[in-house]
Amino acid sequence: MNWNDCQSYIKINPPKEFNFEECLVYLGRSNQEVLHEIKEGSLYKLIKVNERLILFKLEYINHYIKVEFLNDIPNKNDREEVAKYIWEWFDLNTNLNEFYALANHENLLKGITHKYYGLRMISIHDLFETIVWAILGQQINLTFAYTLKRRIVERYGESLIINGDTYWLFPSYEEIAILNVDDLRQLQITMKKAEYIIGIAKAMKTGELSKEIIVEQQDYQEVKKSLIQFRGIGAWTADYVMMKCLHYTNSFPIADVGLHNAIKQLLGYDRKPTIEELEELSARWEGWQGYATFYLWRSLYD
DNA sequence: ATCCAGGAACTGT
DNA sequence: ACAGTTCATGGA
């Protein structure tokens, strides 16, 4: 991690392969998003560090990310935690040169990696949030999924009001673990999904499921297998979680409808690609299937 | 109206 | 192992 602590604010020094604007396009893909806000090229987000709420504003200035604190100035230790958070949020540990080198020999990826150069995997720090978002999104349109997310956040999440603007935190698994299925049913979440979500929350509360435990196994197949053991997590969700939360650049939600639509559009098909075609197309993406998928998703927002 | 949506579990073979 | 069915509701 490369950063400077200027006490009243901090500077993050990202690698060369970083484009803040491109990341903002992805983060701004839905106007229903409640967990961050984009205004005039700046990104606002509320997080919780060591039980303290921290609201910050990100801007890209002179090749660094400036992080301004909008409520209290965190102490030295918490400022470092914020820096770590942002470093992980934009997946700044990953060296994209290898991906770009590989993409240059790929018909499907060559164009979009140049077009969206510097786009990083926008990750979700919280494992519970990632899994819930994936479950909510299963088999429904994205607009409705955002509506459900907004309802669960505004009903069960913490918030901070500054200058009349409300900033939200995703609810913790502790808060959801004590709910009944009916509580979530009231938000129009289906019974099955409500069961899945509460089950995941309970598994996290007992410590049976956590980022630490899952990642301990390291191996892609092992991690995926252990995720799938939980009800509500199938192959697609496991890959989604490994991609968006656990930073596995080789995770590949091959059945993803967004991925299919992106490929259909880029290749000018009048139908979605078959699984066989996807396997053939992705044969040379080894190690970078997650980034390939993410760049393909980005191509849907032009 | 009708189809389908960033799937997963369940059932029957 | 594999295919078909059910869940559930809104968006286009």
Short mmCIF file of C-alpha atoms (C1' of nucleotides) in Angstrom, two decimals:
data_model
loop_
_atom_site.label_atom_id
_atom_site.label_comp_id
_atom_site.label_asym_id
_atom_site.label_seq_id
_atom_site.Cartn_x
_atom_site.Cartn_y
_atom_site.Cartn_z
CA MET A 1 0.00 0.00 0.00
CA ASN A 2 1.32 3.40 -1.00
CA TRP A 3 -0.16 6.36 0.84
CA ASN A 4 0.64 9.60 2.68
CA ASP A 5 -0.85 10.61 5.97
CA CYS A 6 -1.41 14.37 6.01
CA GLN A 7 -3.34 14.17 9.29
CA SER A 8 -6.38 16.24 8.28
CA TYR A 9 -6.61 14.28 5.04
CA ILE A 10 -4.80 11.37 3.35
CA LYS A 11 -3.39 10.72 -0.10
CA ILE A 12 -3.53 7.33 -1.82
CA ASN A 13 -0.92 6.81 -4.51
CA PRO A 14 -2.38 4.25 -6.93
CA PRO A 15 -0.35 2.31 -9.50
CA LYS A 16 0.00 3.75 -12.99
CA GLU A 17 -2.75 1.49 -14.32
CA PHE A 18 -5.54 3.35 -12.60
CA ASN A 19 -8.29 5.55 -13.99
CA PHE A 20 -10.52 7.16 -11.41
CA GLU A 21 -13.02 8.36 -14.01
CA GLU A 22 -13.55 4.82 -15.30
CA CYS A 23 -14.08 3.54 -11.78
CA LEU A 24 -16.68 6.27 -11.23
CA VAL A 25 -18.57 5.19 -14.34
CA TYR A 26 -18.96 1.73 -12.85
CA LEU A 27 -19.81 3.06 -9.39
CA GLY A 28 -22.39 5.37 -10.92
CA ARG A 29 -24.11 2.69 -12.97
CA SER A 30 -27.32 2.89 -10.97
CA ASN A 31 -29.03 6.03 -9.75
CA GLN A 32 -30.63 3.88 -7.06
CA GLU A 33 -27.36 3.17 -5.25
CA VAL A 34 -27.55 4.07 -1.56
CA LEU A 35 -24.12 2.99 -0.32
CA HIS A 36 -22.11 5.72 -2.02
CA GLU A 37 -22.75 8.96 -3.82
CA ILE A 38 -21.08 10.66 -6.75
CA LYS A 39 -21.25 14.43 -7.09
CA GLU A 40 -19.24 16.56 -9.50
CA GLY A 41 -16.51 13.98 -10.01
CA SER A 42 -16.15 13.25 -6.29
CA LEU A 43 -17.08 10.06 -4.53
CA TYR A 44 -18.63 10.08 -1.05
CA LYS A 45 -18.83 7.07 1.21
CA LEU A 46 -19.61 6.21 4.79
CA ILE A 47 -17.72 3.35 6.42
CA LYS A 48 -17.27 2.04 9.93
CA VAL A 49 -13.81 1.60 11.40
CA ASN A 50 -13.30 0.31 14.94
CA GLU A 51 -16.94 1.07 15.77
CA ARG A 52 -16.63 4.66 14.54
CA LEU A 53 -18.46 6.11 11.54
CA ILE A 54 -16.20 7.80 9.01
CA LEU A 55 -17.59 9.75 6.08
CA PHE A 56 -15.07 10.64 3.40
CA LYS A 57 -14.87 12.27 0.00
CA LEU A 58 -12.56 11.00 -2.73
CA GLU A 59 -11.15 13.13 -5.53
CA TYR A 60 -8.44 12.42 -8.06
CA ILE A 61 -5.84 15.17 -8.10
CA ASN A 62 -2.33 15.15 -9.61
CA HIS A 63 -2.15 11.36 -9.90
CA TYR A 64 -3.23 10.65 -6.35
CA ILE A 65 -6.54 10.03 -4.61
CA LYS A 66 -7.26 12.72 -2.07
CA VAL A 67 -9.34 11.52 0.87
CA GLU A 68 -11.07 14.24 2.86
CA PHE A 69 -12.85 13.48 6.11
CA LEU A 70 -16.29 15.03 6.36
CA ASN A 71 -17.24 14.26 9.93
CA ASP A 72 -14.61 13.78 12.62
CA ILE A 73 -10.93 13.53 11.72
CA PRO A 74 -10.04 9.91 12.52
CA ASN A 75 -7.06 9.11 14.72
CA LYS A 76 -3.80 7.92 13.19
CA ASN A 77 -4.68 4.24 13.40
CA ASP A 78 -8.11 4.75 11.84
CA ARG A 79 -6.66 6.88 9.04
CA GLU A 80 -4.49 3.93 8.11
CA GLU A 81 -7.58 1.70 8.18
CA VAL A 82 -9.31 4.09 5.80
CA ALA A 83 -6.32 3.98 3.48
CA LYS A 84 -6.42 0.17 3.56
CA TYR A 85 -10.14 0.23 2.87
CA ILE A 86 -9.72 2.38 -0.23
CA TRP A 87 -6.72 0.38 -1.40
CA GLU A 88 -8.86 -2.72 -1.28
CA TRP A 89 -12.01 -1.05 -2.63
CA PHE A 90 -10.25 -0.24 -5.91
CA ASP A 91 -8.29 -3.51 -5.89
CA LEU A 92 -5.01 -1.60 -6.08
CA ASN A 93 -2.86 -4.61 -5.16
CA THR A 94 -3.53 -6.32 -8.47
CA ASN A 95 -0.96 -5.78 -11.19
CA LEU A 96 -3.01 -5.19 -14.30
CA ASN A 97 -0.09 -5.34 -16.73
CA GLU A 98 -0.34 -9.10 -16.96
CA PHE A 99 -4.06 -8.85 -17.76
CA TYR A 100 -3.49 -6.19 -20.40
CA ALA A 101 -0.68 -8.19 -22.00
CA LEU A 102 -2.99 -11.20 -22.25
CA ALA A 103 -5.91 -9.09 -23.48
CA ASN A 104 -3.84 -7.70 -26.34
CA HIS A 105 -3.96 -11.14 -27.94
CA GLU A 106 -7.70 -11.52 -27.49
CA ASN A 107 -10.30 -10.28 -29.93
CA LEU A 108 -12.96 -9.81 -27.31
CA LEU A 109 -10.79 -8.10 -24.70
CA LYS A 110 -8.37 -6.03 -26.76
CA GLY A 111 -10.81 -3.24 -27.52
CA ILE A 112 -12.38 -2.91 -24.10
CA THR A 113 -9.10 -3.05 -22.16
CA HIS A 114 -7.85 -0.08 -24.19
CA LYS A 115 -11.16 1.72 -23.95
CA TYR A 116 -11.49 1.30 -20.19
CA TYR A 117 -7.76 1.31 -19.38
CA GLY A 118 -7.19 1.75 -15.67
CA LEU A 119 -10.56 0.41 -14.57
CA ARG A 120 -10.06 -1.68 -11.44
CA MET A 121 -12.25 -4.34 -9.97
CA ILE A 122 -14.54 -2.32 -7.72
CA SER A 123 -14.79 -4.58 -4.74
CA ILE A 124 -17.15 -4.88 -1.81
CA HIS A 125 -15.29 -4.94 1.46
CA ASP A 126 -17.96 -6.64 3.53
CA LEU A 127 -18.53 -10.35 2.86
CA PHE A 128 -22.08 -10.26 4.22
CA GLU A 129 -23.02 -7.34 1.98
CA THR A 130 -21.52 -9.10 -1.03
CA ILE A 131 -23.44 -12.32 -0.45
CA VAL A 132 -26.72 -10.55 0.28
CA TRP A 133 -26.38 -8.40 -2.82
CA ALA A 134 -25.71 -11.50 -4.90
CA ILE A 135 -28.71 -13.34 -3.43
CA LEU A 136 -30.99 -10.35 -3.94
CA GLY A 137 -29.87 -10.16 -7.56
CA GLN A 138 -30.58 -13.80 -8.34
CA GLN A 139 -33.10 -14.16 -11.15
CA ILE A 140 -34.59 -10.67 -10.96
CA ASN A 141 -33.86 -7.54 -12.94
CA LEU A 142 -31.16 -5.26 -11.57
CA THR A 143 -33.47 -2.30 -11.05
CA PHE A 144 -35.65 -4.30 -8.71
CA ALA A 145 -32.57 -5.73 -6.99
CA TYR A 146 -31.45 -2.18 -6.22
CA THR A 147 -34.91 -1.40 -4.87
CA LEU A 148 -34.69 -4.38 -2.52
CA LYS A 149 -31.20 -3.38 -1.43
CA ARG A 150 -32.36 0.17 -0.71
CA ARG A 151 -35.22 -1.17 1.38
CA ILE A 152 -33.05 -3.46 3.47
CA VAL A 153 -30.42 -0.73 3.97
CA GLU A 154 -32.92 1.96 4.91
CA ARG A 155 -34.77 -0.40 7.21
CA TYR A 156 -31.86 -2.07 9.00
CA GLY A 157 -28.71 -0.08 8.24
CA GLU A 158 -27.01 2.67 10.23
CA SER A 159 -26.84 6.16 8.82
CA LEU A 160 -25.15 9.49 9.29
CA ILE A 161 -26.76 12.78 8.37
CA ILE A 162 -24.44 15.61 7.37
CA ASN A 163 -25.67 18.92 5.95
CA GLY A 164 -29.07 17.42 5.31
CA ASP A 165 -27.66 14.50 3.28
CA THR A 166 -28.08 10.98 4.62
CA TYR A 167 -25.29 8.44 4.17
CA TRP A 168 -25.97 4.77 4.77
CA LEU A 169 -24.09 1.73 5.97
CA PHE A 170 -25.11 -1.77 4.92
CA PRO A 171 -26.67 -3.60 7.88
CA SER A 172 -24.38 -5.93 9.77
CA TYR A 173 -25.00 -9.65 9.91
CA GLU A 174 -25.70 -9.29 13.64
CA GLU A 175 -28.69 -7.10 12.86
CA ILE A 176 -30.06 -9.44 10.21
CA ALA A 177 -29.37 -12.67 12.12
CA ILE A 178 -32.07 -11.85 14.68
CA LEU A 179 -34.81 -11.24 12.07
CA ASN A 180 -37.63 -13.56 11.02
CA VAL A 181 -38.39 -14.46 7.46
CA ASP A 182 -41.54 -12.34 7.70
CA ASP A 183 -39.49 -9.23 8.48
CA LEU A 184 -37.75 -9.52 5.11
CA ARG A 185 -40.91 -10.68 3.35
CA GLN A 186 -42.37 -7.28 4.16
CA LEU A 187 -39.72 -5.71 1.96
CA GLN A 188 -40.90 -7.88 -0.98
CA ILE A 189 -37.95 -10.20 -0.63
CA THR A 190 -39.09 -13.72 -1.51
CA MET A 191 -39.40 -16.34 1.20
CA LYS A 192 -36.52 -18.41 -0.17
CA LYS A 193 -34.20 -15.43 -0.39
CA ALA A 194 -35.22 -14.27 3.07
CA GLU A 195 -34.31 -17.73 4.40
CA TYR A 196 -30.98 -17.66 2.58
CA ILE A 197 -30.10 -14.19 3.83
CA ILE A 198 -30.97 -14.90 7.45
CA GLY A 199 -29.18 -18.25 7.26
CA ILE A 200 -26.02 -16.54 5.99
CA ALA A 201 -26.30 -13.90 8.72
CA LYS A 202 -26.59 -16.61 11.37
CA ALA A 203 -23.65 -18.55 9.97
CA MET A 204 -21.57 -15.40 10.15
CA LYS A 205 -22.73 -14.66 13.67
CA THR A 206 -21.59 -18.08 14.89
CA GLY A 207 -18.30 -17.67 13.07
CA GLU A 208 -19.01 -20.61 10.80
CA LEU A 209 -18.68 -18.25 7.84
CA SER A 210 -16.23 -15.37 7.62
CA LYS A 211 -13.83 -13.79 5.17
CA GLU A 212 -10.90 -15.11 7.18
CA ILE A 213 -12.14 -18.70 7.37
CA ILE A 214 -13.05 -18.84 3.70
CA VAL A 215 -9.82 -17.37 2.38
CA GLU A 216 -7.68 -19.58 4.61
CA GLN A 217 -8.10 -22.35 2.08
CA GLN A 218 -6.58 -20.21 -0.69
CA ASP A 219 -7.20 -22.65 -3.53
CA TYR A 220 -9.89 -21.40 -5.91
CA GLN A 221 -11.78 -24.69 -6.12
CA GLU A 222 -11.64 -25.25 -2.36
CA VAL A 223 -12.93 -21.78 -1.56
CA LYS A 224 -15.69 -22.08 -4.12
CA LYS A 225 -16.73 -25.48 -2.79
CA SER A 226 -16.91 -24.23 0.79
CA LEU A 227 -19.02 -21.23 -0.23
CA ILE A 228 -21.47 -23.41 -2.12
CA GLN A 229 -22.15 -25.44 1.03
CA PHE A 230 -24.28 -22.58 2.34
CA ARG A 231 -27.91 -22.47 1.23
CA GLY A 232 -28.52 -19.74 -1.29
CA ILE A 233 -24.99 -19.81 -2.63
CA GLY A 234 -24.67 -21.64 -5.94
CA ALA A 235 -21.88 -21.60 -8.50
CA TRP A 236 -22.74 -18.15 -9.80
CA THR A 237 -22.91 -16.52 -6.35
CA ALA A 238 -19.71 -18.24 -5.20
CA ASP A 239 -17.82 -16.87 -8.20
CA TYR A 240 -19.42 -13.46 -7.80
CA VAL A 241 -18.33 -13.31 -4.16
CA MET A 242 -14.80 -14.49 -4.93
CA MET A 243 -14.55 -11.89 -7.65
CA LYS A 244 -16.09 -8.89 -5.90
CA CYS A 245 -15.09 -9.49 -2.30
CA LEU A 246 -12.21 -11.95 -2.13
CA HIS A 247 -10.12 -10.56 -5.03
CA TYR A 248 -9.79 -13.78 -6.98
CA THR A 249 -8.91 -12.48 -10.45
CA ASN A 250 -9.58 -15.96 -11.85
CA SER A 251 -13.13 -16.31 -10.57
CA PHE A 252 -15.57 -16.72 -13.42
CA PRO A 253 -19.36 -16.48 -13.10
CA ILE A 254 -19.75 -18.15 -16.47
CA ALA A 255 -23.56 -18.36 -16.26
CA ASP A 256 -23.94 -14.62 -15.62
CA VAL A 257 -26.58 -12.99 -17.78
CA GLY A 258 -24.76 -9.65 -17.82
CA LEU A 259 -21.65 -11.37 -19.12
CA HIS A 260 -23.72 -13.05 -21.82
CA ASN A 261 -25.36 -9.80 -22.87
CA ALA A 262 -22.03 -7.99 -23.04
CA ILE A 263 -20.57 -10.67 -25.31
CA LYS A 264 -23.70 -10.75 -27.44
CA GLN A 265 -23.43 -7.00 -27.92
CA LEU A 266 -19.69 -6.92 -28.60
CA LEU A 267 -19.83 -9.74 -31.14
CA GLY A 268 -23.03 -8.45 -32.74
CA TYR A 269 -24.90 -11.69 -32.10
CA ASP A 270 -28.68 -11.77 -32.22
CA ARG A 271 -28.62 -14.30 -29.37
CA LYS A 272 -26.68 -14.91 -26.20
CA PRO A 273 -23.58 -17.13 -26.41
CA THR A 274 -23.88 -20.75 -25.32
CA ILE A 275 -21.83 -22.16 -22.47
CA GLU A 276 -19.68 -24.01 -25.02
CA GLU A 277 -18.97 -20.74 -26.84
CA LEU A 278 -18.16 -19.05 -23.55
CA GLU A 279 -15.70 -21.79 -22.67
CA GLU A 280 -14.03 -21.39 -26.02
CA LEU A 281 -13.96 -17.59 -25.84
CA SER A 282 -12.49 -17.62 -22.33
CA ALA A 283 -9.99 -20.40 -22.95
CA ARG A 284 -7.09 -17.94 -22.95
CA TRP A 285 -8.25 -15.80 -20.03
CA GLU A 286 -6.70 -18.15 -17.48
CA GLY A 287 -5.99 -16.30 -14.27
CA TRP A 288 -7.92 -13.23 -15.37
CA GLN A 289 -11.48 -14.43 -15.96
CA GLY A 290 -12.74 -12.16 -13.20
CA TYR A 291 -11.24 -9.05 -14.71
CA ALA A 292 -12.40 -10.06 -18.17
CA THR A 293 -15.93 -10.42 -16.79
CA PHE A 294 -15.70 -7.08 -15.03
CA TYR A 295 -14.53 -5.24 -18.14
CA LEU A 296 -17.32 -6.89 -20.11
CA TRP A 297 -19.85 -5.70 -17.52
CA ARG A 298 -18.41 -2.21 -17.86
CA SER A 299 -19.06 -2.34 -21.61
CA LEU A 300 -22.78 -2.57 -20.83
CA TYR A 301 -22.77 0.92 -19.33
CA ASP A 302 -21.73 2.90 -22.40
"C1'" DA B 1 -49.87 -9.00 -22.01
"C1'" DT B 2 -45.70 -11.59 -22.25
"C1'" DC B 3 -41.08 -12.54 -21.51
"C1'" DC B 4 -37.31 -12.48 -18.77
"C1'" DA B 5 -34.27 -10.99 -15.15
"C1'" DG B 6 -26.40 -10.35 -12.84
"C1'" DG B 7 -29.97 -18.35 -10.00
"C1'" DA B 8 -30.65 -21.91 -6.65
"C1'" DA B 9 -32.97 -25.64 -4.58
"C1'" DC B 10 -35.83 -29.28 -5.19
"C1'" DT B 11 -37.82 -33.28 -7.60
"C1'" DG B 12 -37.93 -37.15 -10.50
"C1'" DT B 13 -35.48 -40.07 -13.58
"C1'" DA C 1 -25.10 -37.16 -13.10
"C1'" DC C 2 -28.78 -34.72 -15.48
"C1'" DA C 3 -33.11 -32.35 -16.95
"C1'" DG C 4 -37.31 -30.24 -15.69
"C1'" DT C 5 -39.92 -27.48 -12.18
"C1'" DT C 6 -40.75 -24.03 -8.75
"C1'" DC C 7 -39.90 -19.92 -6.48
"C1'" DA C 8 -41.92 -14.75 -6.87
"C1'" DT C 9 -41.95 -10.14 -8.50
"C1'" DG C 10 -41.09 -6.10 -11.19
"C1'" DG C 11 -39.27 -3.99 -15.41
"C1'" DA C 12 -39.26 -3.38 -20.34
#
